[in-house]
Amino acid sequence: MSFFDYDAIKSSIVSHRVEEYTYTYGTAGFRTKADLLDSVMYKVGILGTLRSKKLNGATIGVMITASHNPEEDNGVKLVDPRGEMLEQSWEAYATSLANAKDGETLATVVEEIVAANKINIENEGAVIYGYDTRPSCAELVQCLELGLKVSGAKATNFGLKTTPMLHYLVRCINTANTSDSYGEPTEEGYYKKLSDAFKASVKGKAHLSPLFVDCANGVGAPKLKEFLKFLPEDVFSTVVLNDDTTTLGKLNKNCGADYVKTQQRAPLGTTISIGDRFCSYDGDADRIVYYYVDSNGVFKLLDGDKIAGLAAMFIIELVRDAGIESIKVGVVQTAYANGSSTNYLSKVLNVPVSCVATGVKHLHHEAEKYDVGVYFEANGHGTVLFSPEALNTIKTTEAKTPAQKDAIDQLKALTELINQTVGDAISDMLLVETILTNRQWGCEEWDQAYTDLTNRLIRVVVKDRYIFKTTNAERQLVEPVGLQEEIDSIVAKYTSGRSFVRASGTEDAVRVYAEAATRAETDDLAAKVAQLVYDRAGGLGVRPLSA
């Protein structure tokens, strides 16, 4: 079938397994227990086709993954033509489609989307899709394919992929044979682009000791192993850990970037020696954090804030050495950024810092306002964006000295090394390794830029996360009314205290963030705010314990 068939859309609808369940397309797309998603996948197939038809046949991406969530969860999100997140105005359409429980309602919602966007349903619709290693993916892919079929999409299954790879592929396909062609639209093309850029970035430098890479027992493991075939051992050497993608229950279990960040400890069973460099991906390889033990054997985390600081420092120096100070570098953070990192960026590096609401779409759009926009969430998700003007300046600037040529060549390599479509654990790892190799630094030297305020993140399960409304880039609560004032009165009792509460975008819980001058103060502050939220806003399960 190659045409848009309303009758087939109605008759082929995949019914909801739980009638009363309400779906919401949020920051991470749709994400919940995998056994609740088959009906959603069918609708996402239809929406992807509609989005493509609206954009005159541009290729849209669909990625099936639940990232750092437990293995029993799954999710799906759409990718727009340049590899960016789905346009925000279309999120409401996704939600409406997902909650249509019968064929007639579904057809009505589809007709409303077509009419509101003046979509010519005779246009071609092109959708590519990929998925991670979760056992639930096979059945969900079938539901997606049914939605693509009844809506007449030209569909291409790219199979097992990391999330950033799918974003890369979408952009490559849509920019092919244009002046801003992004690369070869294949998995091998992705590997070649990154490996060639890395080799150029570290040419002539002594390579570092092996990097230990925790792949969270997710899709990053097989893809990293494939990628490493393109890099000689004498250029980049690794030890791959947590690479079991076949044993049920292992995905993200006591390992991965989210575990390391939230638990402030290495993956379970990991032994780190002084001088070792470790990093962890999450389940779909779009986040990365680094860590090490210091000379006293104390665990030290180098999260997204630290990566942003390292990247900004390196790029600012290269821009200066290249003699192209017309390029302005900026950094975008969220409320979860450590206060010390914000101070380092704004007071030491003297770069403008923007704070936006949590969610990649918010950071990405804000980063686009700079010539070079560095954005990382503290959880390790982020990338660097180069504006078209900045890319052209880097490409056309002629060097007058050998030092200037080296800086320009390094900047050119970075524009190829960095996956500018979305946060990418493999690409971001290579960015960090490029900087450390050029500096001949270990993690301890990197960590000396500034000292983090101790921080703690506590998850509180509540009856209804949607009652939590925020303002000021999610740093203050507006609702429930009065709760922010109570939080403020608690925070005022702690040295360098800061705490905020926001609803999770991916699960039925809220997150309490706290930081203060000492570990004891931080733990006590976090516990008191978490208890307050539990008591005042319908907490479920066990009440958070005191520090």
XYZ file of C-alpha atoms in Angstrom:
547
model
C 0.000 0.000 0.000
C 1.433 3.341 -0.988
C -1.452 5.728 -0.354
C -3.147 7.320 2.644
C -6.074 5.020 3.472
C -8.585 6.367 6.008
C -10.577 3.126 6.000
C -7.474 1.069 6.733
C -6.416 3.557 9.433
C -9.773 3.039 11.167
C -10.037 -0.726 10.746
C -6.425 -1.531 11.631
C -6.316 0.439 14.892
C -4.405 -1.260 17.681
C -6.602 -1.133 20.768
C -5.505 0.241 24.137
C -4.590 -2.467 26.629
C -5.578 -0.221 29.529
C -8.599 1.888 28.554
C -8.207 4.543 31.245
C -4.482 5.168 30.651
C -3.676 8.673 29.354
C -0.633 9.214 27.144
C 1.414 12.419 26.932
C 4.143 13.232 24.423
C 6.790 14.970 26.521
C 10.473 15.846 26.564
C 11.435 12.238 25.803
C 8.509 11.490 23.498
C 6.229 8.741 24.802
C 7.775 6.658 27.561
C 6.143 4.161 29.915
C 5.837 0.411 30.532
C 6.464 -1.396 27.255
C 3.216 -3.376 27.399
C 1.234 -0.109 27.222
C 2.838 1.136 24.015
C 1.622 -1.056 21.148
C -1.363 1.215 20.411
C 0.894 4.288 20.597
C 3.380 2.883 18.086
C 0.627 2.444 15.508
C -0.358 6.114 15.885
C 3.270 7.292 15.791
C 3.626 5.587 12.413
C 0.686 7.620 11.131
C 2.001 10.844 12.677
C 5.453 10.345 11.158
C 3.878 10.000 7.732
C 1.738 13.114 8.230
C 4.762 15.114 9.381
C 6.706 14.047 6.291
C 3.810 14.865 3.967
C 3.485 18.273 5.615
C 7.187 18.886 4.864
C 6.858 17.831 1.211
C 8.317 14.368 1.616
C 11.272 15.202 3.883
C 12.418 12.131 5.796
C 11.244 11.871 9.422
C 12.879 9.594 11.988
C 11.278 7.363 14.617
C 13.404 5.970 17.454
C 12.125 3.249 19.782
C 13.978 3.446 23.090
C 13.533 4.297 26.758
C 17.117 5.485 27.226
C 18.167 5.154 30.880
C 14.841 3.701 32.074
C 14.544 0.119 33.373
C 14.387 -2.676 30.820
C 10.648 -3.263 31.254
C 9.960 0.275 29.985
C 10.104 1.474 26.413
C 9.348 4.631 24.481
C 9.265 6.321 21.115
C 10.093 9.755 19.759
C 10.050 11.443 16.383
C 12.996 13.194 14.750
C 12.564 16.194 12.439
C 14.450 16.582 9.107
C 17.665 18.190 10.405
C 18.022 15.606 13.135
C 16.359 17.791 15.752
C 13.465 16.951 18.075
C 9.895 17.020 16.755
C 8.624 20.591 16.404
C 6.952 21.460 19.697
C 3.618 22.443 18.110
C 3.257 18.853 16.887
C 3.617 17.317 20.364
C -0.071 18.037 21.021
C -0.988 16.134 17.838
C 1.034 13.160 19.059
C -0.821 13.229 22.372
C -4.252 13.507 20.696
C -3.543 10.607 18.356
C -2.212 8.414 21.143
C -5.362 8.880 23.211
C -7.793 8.081 20.367
C -9.341 4.815 21.545
C -11.384 3.790 18.486
C -11.099 3.987 14.721
C -13.646 6.766 14.227
C -12.006 9.008 16.831
C -8.595 8.307 15.336
C -9.765 9.199 11.819
C -11.297 12.432 13.143
C -8.030 13.442 14.839
C -6.092 12.659 11.657
C -8.518 14.770 9.597
C -8.108 17.661 12.056
C -4.301 17.494 11.761
C -4.514 17.394 7.952
C -6.892 20.373 7.874
C -5.017 22.483 10.458
C -1.724 22.057 8.594
C -3.118 22.096 5.038
C -1.429 18.760 4.357
C -1.694 17.337 0.862
C -2.122 13.648 1.640
C -1.102 12.839 -1.938
C 2.433 14.001 -1.086
C 5.040 11.335 -0.516
C 5.744 10.431 3.093
C 9.177 9.066 4.060
C 10.009 7.655 7.501
C 13.083 5.808 8.779
C 13.147 4.022 12.111
C 15.501 2.302 14.509
C 15.390 0.700 17.946
C 17.568 -0.280 20.890
C 18.229 -3.666 22.529
C 15.105 -3.926 24.691
C 13.278 -7.257 24.295
C 9.970 -5.405 23.804
C 11.187 -3.664 20.636
C 10.326 -6.480 18.213
C 6.585 -6.360 18.921
C 6.509 -2.556 19.063
C 8.268 -2.303 15.696
C 5.480 -4.403 14.146
C 2.851 -1.972 15.465
C 4.846 0.989 14.133
C 5.159 -0.680 10.728
C 1.397 -1.210 10.568
C 0.840 2.528 11.159
C 3.367 3.375 8.472
C 1.721 0.980 6.046
C -1.855 2.249 6.388
C -0.674 5.862 6.058
C 1.252 5.095 2.880
C 4.767 5.875 4.079
C 7.910 4.959 2.234
C 9.420 3.299 5.303
C 12.989 2.138 5.897
C 14.007 -0.038 8.843
C 17.558 0.873 9.913
C 17.491 -1.770 12.639
C 19.491 -1.689 15.859
C 20.843 1.824 16.388
C 21.884 4.219 19.110
C 19.547 7.205 19.317
C 22.239 9.650 18.079
C 22.916 7.442 15.057
C 19.283 7.703 13.980
C 19.373 11.495 14.375
C 22.557 11.545 12.273
C 20.971 9.411 9.557
C 17.879 11.623 9.317
C 19.992 14.741 8.804
C 22.280 13.044 6.289
C 19.370 11.824 4.177
C 17.705 15.250 4.144
C 20.874 17.211 3.343
C 22.242 14.839 0.706
C 23.440 16.612 -2.463
C 23.125 20.056 -0.853
C 25.728 22.648 0.122
C 25.432 21.633 3.774
C 25.533 17.867 3.250
C 26.049 16.339 6.700
C 27.608 13.025 5.750
C 27.073 9.584 4.306
C 23.653 8.264 5.429
C 24.882 4.882 6.636
C 26.174 3.437 9.887
C 29.606 3.073 8.303
C 29.430 6.705 7.183
C 28.854 7.713 10.804
C 31.858 5.678 11.966
C 34.113 7.071 9.229
C 33.136 10.684 9.846
C 33.864 10.509 13.575
C 37.006 8.383 13.329
C 38.576 10.525 10.595
C 37.865 13.683 12.582
C 39.304 12.184 15.768
C 42.480 11.086 14.012
C 42.912 14.623 12.673
C 42.225 16.121 16.122
C 44.928 14.148 17.945
C 47.512 13.882 15.159
C 51.037 14.219 16.485
C 49.990 13.870 20.139
C 50.953 11.018 22.461
C 47.891 8.849 22.956
C 46.530 8.394 26.466
C 46.149 5.282 28.586
C 43.111 3.088 27.827
C 39.671 4.512 28.592
C 37.293 2.192 30.461
C 33.806 2.494 28.910
C 30.687 1.265 30.745
C 28.032 0.695 28.049
C 25.128 0.091 30.475
C 24.529 -3.313 28.818
C 22.791 -1.377 26.061
C 23.016 -0.674 22.353
C 26.146 1.449 22.867
C 28.153 -1.739 23.448
C 27.867 -3.388 20.007
C 28.003 -0.007 18.241
C 31.124 1.120 20.108
C 32.821 -2.173 19.226
C 31.966 -1.654 15.557
C 33.222 1.930 15.706
C 36.539 0.924 17.275
C 37.376 -1.064 14.133
C 37.870 2.326 12.447
C 40.408 3.567 15.025
C 43.837 1.925 15.448
C 44.839 0.937 18.993
C 47.797 3.312 18.851
C 45.382 6.228 18.307
C 42.650 5.331 20.809
C 42.432 2.348 23.136
C 39.508 1.291 25.319
C 38.317 -1.412 27.659
C 34.592 -2.046 27.071
C 32.584 -2.909 30.198
C 28.940 -3.875 30.805
C 28.364 -5.051 27.243
C 25.849 -7.861 27.897
C 22.854 -7.105 25.662
C 21.315 -10.593 25.712
C 20.793 -11.447 29.392
C 17.338 -10.301 30.496
C 17.261 -7.646 33.197
C 20.781 -6.301 32.757
C 20.059 -3.115 30.776
C 20.898 -0.055 32.943
C 20.938 -2.297 36.032
C 23.452 -0.923 38.572
C 25.426 0.652 35.749
C 25.205 3.349 33.099
C 25.349 7.147 33.182
C 22.137 7.666 35.160
C 23.195 5.189 37.859
C 26.646 6.768 38.226
C 25.231 10.317 38.298
C 22.403 9.692 40.758
C 24.256 7.253 43.017
C 27.552 9.190 42.872
C 29.431 5.914 42.579
C 30.986 3.629 39.986
C 28.924 0.795 38.426
C 28.443 -2.127 40.786
C 31.454 -4.430 40.801
C 33.801 -1.907 39.157
C 37.294 -1.424 40.528
C 39.008 1.867 39.681
C 42.725 2.349 40.193
C 44.393 5.721 40.692
C 45.140 7.192 37.252
C 42.340 5.306 35.441
C 39.802 7.139 33.264
C 36.255 5.787 33.246
C 33.105 6.872 31.451
C 29.536 5.569 31.349
C 26.951 5.697 28.561
C 23.228 5.308 29.152
C 21.032 2.639 27.568
C 20.661 4.305 24.152
C 24.114 6.000 24.172
C 22.983 9.635 24.111
C 24.434 10.514 27.545
C 27.914 10.239 28.992
C 29.599 11.006 32.303
C 33.254 10.547 33.282
C 34.693 9.605 36.674
C 37.896 8.586 38.435
C 39.373 8.177 41.909
C 41.744 10.841 43.221
C 45.130 10.297 44.853
C 43.313 9.463 48.099
C 41.117 6.858 46.412
C 37.979 9.053 46.613
C 35.391 8.680 43.814
C 35.054 11.842 41.688
C 32.336 12.465 39.098
C 32.895 14.527 35.942
C 29.350 15.119 34.732
C 27.772 17.167 31.957
C 28.675 20.421 33.711
C 32.331 19.426 33.753
C 32.199 18.380 30.095
C 30.613 21.721 29.147
C 33.344 23.614 30.993
C 36.078 21.576 29.333
C 34.581 22.011 25.853
C 33.989 25.748 26.289
C 37.551 26.317 27.537
C 39.084 24.422 24.594
C 36.911 26.029 21.903
C 37.440 29.552 23.285
C 41.201 29.049 23.183
C 41.075 27.656 19.633
C 38.944 30.566 18.408
C 41.436 33.000 19.941
C 44.475 31.178 18.549
C 42.812 30.997 15.128
C 42.437 34.790 15.154
C 38.676 34.693 14.586
C 37.358 36.412 17.687
C 34.249 37.378 15.696
C 32.960 33.931 16.682
C 31.224 34.194 20.063
C 30.918 31.130 22.277
C 28.021 30.661 24.722
C 26.954 27.921 27.138
C 23.415 26.728 27.907
C 22.548 25.003 31.187
C 19.475 23.908 33.150
C 18.564 24.367 36.805
C 20.385 21.087 37.528
C 23.750 22.682 36.671
C 26.013 22.876 39.700
C 26.337 26.421 41.037
C 30.131 26.197 40.905
C 30.060 25.349 37.196
C 27.931 28.394 36.396
C 30.340 30.584 38.373
C 33.361 29.080 36.550
C 31.860 29.670 33.118
C 30.667 33.211 33.743
C 33.450 34.504 36.032
C 36.563 32.569 34.932
C 35.962 31.826 31.246
C 33.854 34.973 30.846
C 31.353 33.297 28.550
C 27.633 34.115 28.500
C 25.539 31.447 30.238
C 21.827 30.887 29.574
C 19.571 28.831 31.841
C 16.548 27.123 30.282
C 13.938 24.535 31.233
C 15.036 20.902 31.385
C 14.764 19.028 28.097
C 16.988 18.752 25.070
C 14.637 20.747 22.845
C 14.974 23.794 25.124
C 18.763 23.633 25.326
C 19.169 22.983 21.610
C 17.045 25.965 20.582
C 18.849 28.293 23.000
C 22.275 27.071 21.831
C 21.328 27.960 18.250
C 21.362 31.639 19.273
C 25.173 31.601 19.652
C 27.880 31.354 16.977
C 29.096 28.326 18.908
C 26.612 27.047 21.490
C 27.781 24.504 24.054
C 24.936 22.768 25.856
C 25.037 19.955 28.382
C 22.628 18.860 31.028
C 24.267 17.779 34.269
C 23.113 14.216 33.475
C 25.625 14.088 30.617
C 23.346 14.771 27.652
C 24.627 17.495 25.359
C 26.563 18.622 22.325
C 28.042 21.693 20.625
C 26.322 23.614 17.802
C 28.149 25.677 15.185
C 26.053 28.260 13.338
C 26.232 28.320 9.513
C 28.100 31.638 9.773
C 30.623 30.178 12.216
C 31.163 27.142 9.994
C 31.750 29.381 6.992
C 34.190 31.581 8.937
C 36.174 28.553 10.107
C 36.184 27.128 6.570
C 37.299 30.338 4.804
C 39.755 31.918 7.270
C 43.292 31.829 5.880
C 46.096 31.222 8.357
C 49.015 33.637 8.561
C 51.144 31.601 10.994
C 51.681 27.881 11.707
C 50.027 28.274 15.118
C 46.973 29.876 13.553
C 46.777 27.088 10.962
C 46.893 24.447 13.710
C 44.006 26.139 15.540
C 41.904 26.477 12.377
C 42.554 22.839 11.433
C 41.575 21.770 14.953
C 38.331 23.742 14.771
C 37.536 22.192 11.369
C 38.087 18.714 12.831
C 35.844 19.495 15.818
C 32.966 20.506 13.535
C 33.131 17.002 12.027
C 33.811 15.172 15.300
C 30.836 16.620 17.166
C 27.395 15.197 16.367
C 25.495 18.480 16.130
C 22.072 16.855 15.825
C 21.788 15.679 19.437
C 23.769 14.510 22.478
C 25.868 11.495 21.485
C 27.882 9.448 23.983
C 30.373 8.208 21.378
C 30.908 11.638 19.811
C 31.069 13.417 23.187
C 33.552 10.811 24.429
C 35.779 11.581 21.440
C 35.447 15.317 22.117
C 36.627 14.851 25.717
C 39.421 12.516 24.634
C 40.529 15.034 21.975
C 40.867 17.769 24.586
C 42.587 15.576 27.165
C 44.991 14.252 24.513
C 45.852 17.742 23.273
C 46.405 18.880 26.860
C 48.013 15.583 27.912
C 45.733 15.667 30.947
C 44.226 12.989 33.091
C 40.881 13.333 34.854
C 42.434 14.907 37.948
C 43.937 17.802 35.953
C 40.601 18.324 34.200
C 38.763 18.334 37.527
C 40.920 21.148 38.918
C 39.058 23.848 36.937
C 36.563 24.202 39.791
C 35.197 22.257 42.762
C 31.561 21.221 42.639
C 29.242 22.098 45.459
C 28.060 18.775 46.875
C 24.654 17.885 45.456
C 21.936 15.296 45.795
C 19.001 14.258 43.641
C 16.079 12.455 45.263
C 13.138 10.883 43.440
C 9.771 11.178 45.188
C 6.837 9.149 43.844
C 3.611 11.189 43.976
C -0.030 10.637 43.128
C -0.097 13.279 40.369
C 3.122 14.803 38.984
C 1.131 17.217 36.828
C 0.130 19.377 39.823
C 3.725 20.677 39.929
C 3.987 23.878 37.876
C 7.242 25.852 37.642
C 8.654 29.168 36.443
C 12.106 30.769 36.067
C 13.562 27.897 33.980
C 12.012 25.387 36.420
C 13.889 26.791 39.401
C 10.763 27.893 41.298
C 7.399 26.259 41.958
C 4.210 28.174 41.182
C 1.958 25.269 42.161
C 1.175 23.695 44.574
C 0.607 27.161 46.004
C 2.760 27.932 49.039
C 5.146 25.020 48.623
C 7.960 27.177 47.191
C 7.864 29.489 50.220
C 8.253 26.488 52.525
C 11.191 25.223 50.459
C 12.818 28.672 50.602
C 12.571 28.760 54.387
C 14.356 25.406 54.613
C 17.083 26.386 52.104
C 17.882 29.578 54.017
C 19.285 27.527 56.892
C 22.162 26.035 54.833
C 25.502 27.464 53.650
C 25.416 28.007 49.865
C 22.094 26.160 49.890
C 19.951 25.740 46.791
C 17.052 23.390 46.114
C 14.279 23.061 43.563
C 11.531 20.609 42.685
C 10.234 19.655 39.251
C 8.072 16.898 37.833
C 9.881 14.168 35.929
C 9.304 14.248 32.189
C 9.585 10.481 31.904
C 7.972 8.854 34.955
C 5.279 9.367 37.613
C 7.537 11.095 40.120
C 9.077 14.440 41.001
C 12.769 15.129 41.452
C 14.215 17.095 44.342
C 17.612 18.680 43.674
C 19.707 20.125 46.495
C 23.220 21.491 46.835
C 25.120 23.036 49.735
C 28.647 23.621 51.037
C 29.142 20.199 52.671
C 27.952 16.659 52.074
C 26.172 16.521 55.439
C 24.321 19.789 54.775
C 23.400 18.696 51.247
C 21.997 15.334 52.343
C 20.039 16.954 55.160
C 18.642 19.672 52.872
C 17.640 17.165 50.185
C 15.928 14.905 52.716
C 13.959 17.749 54.327
C 12.714 19.104 50.988
C 11.842 15.585 49.791
C 9.872 14.957 52.995
C 8.076 18.280 52.558
C 7.082 17.379 48.991
C 5.937 13.909 50.086
C 3.813 15.339 52.926
C 2.305 18.312 51.062
C 1.799 16.883 47.591
C 0.474 13.361 47.853
C 3.562 11.201 48.225
C 3.221 7.467 47.563
C 5.187 4.547 48.965
C 7.839 4.955 51.637
C 8.377 8.478 52.983
C 11.920 9.752 52.230
C 14.285 9.090 55.118
C 16.129 11.757 57.058
C 19.828 12.165 56.243
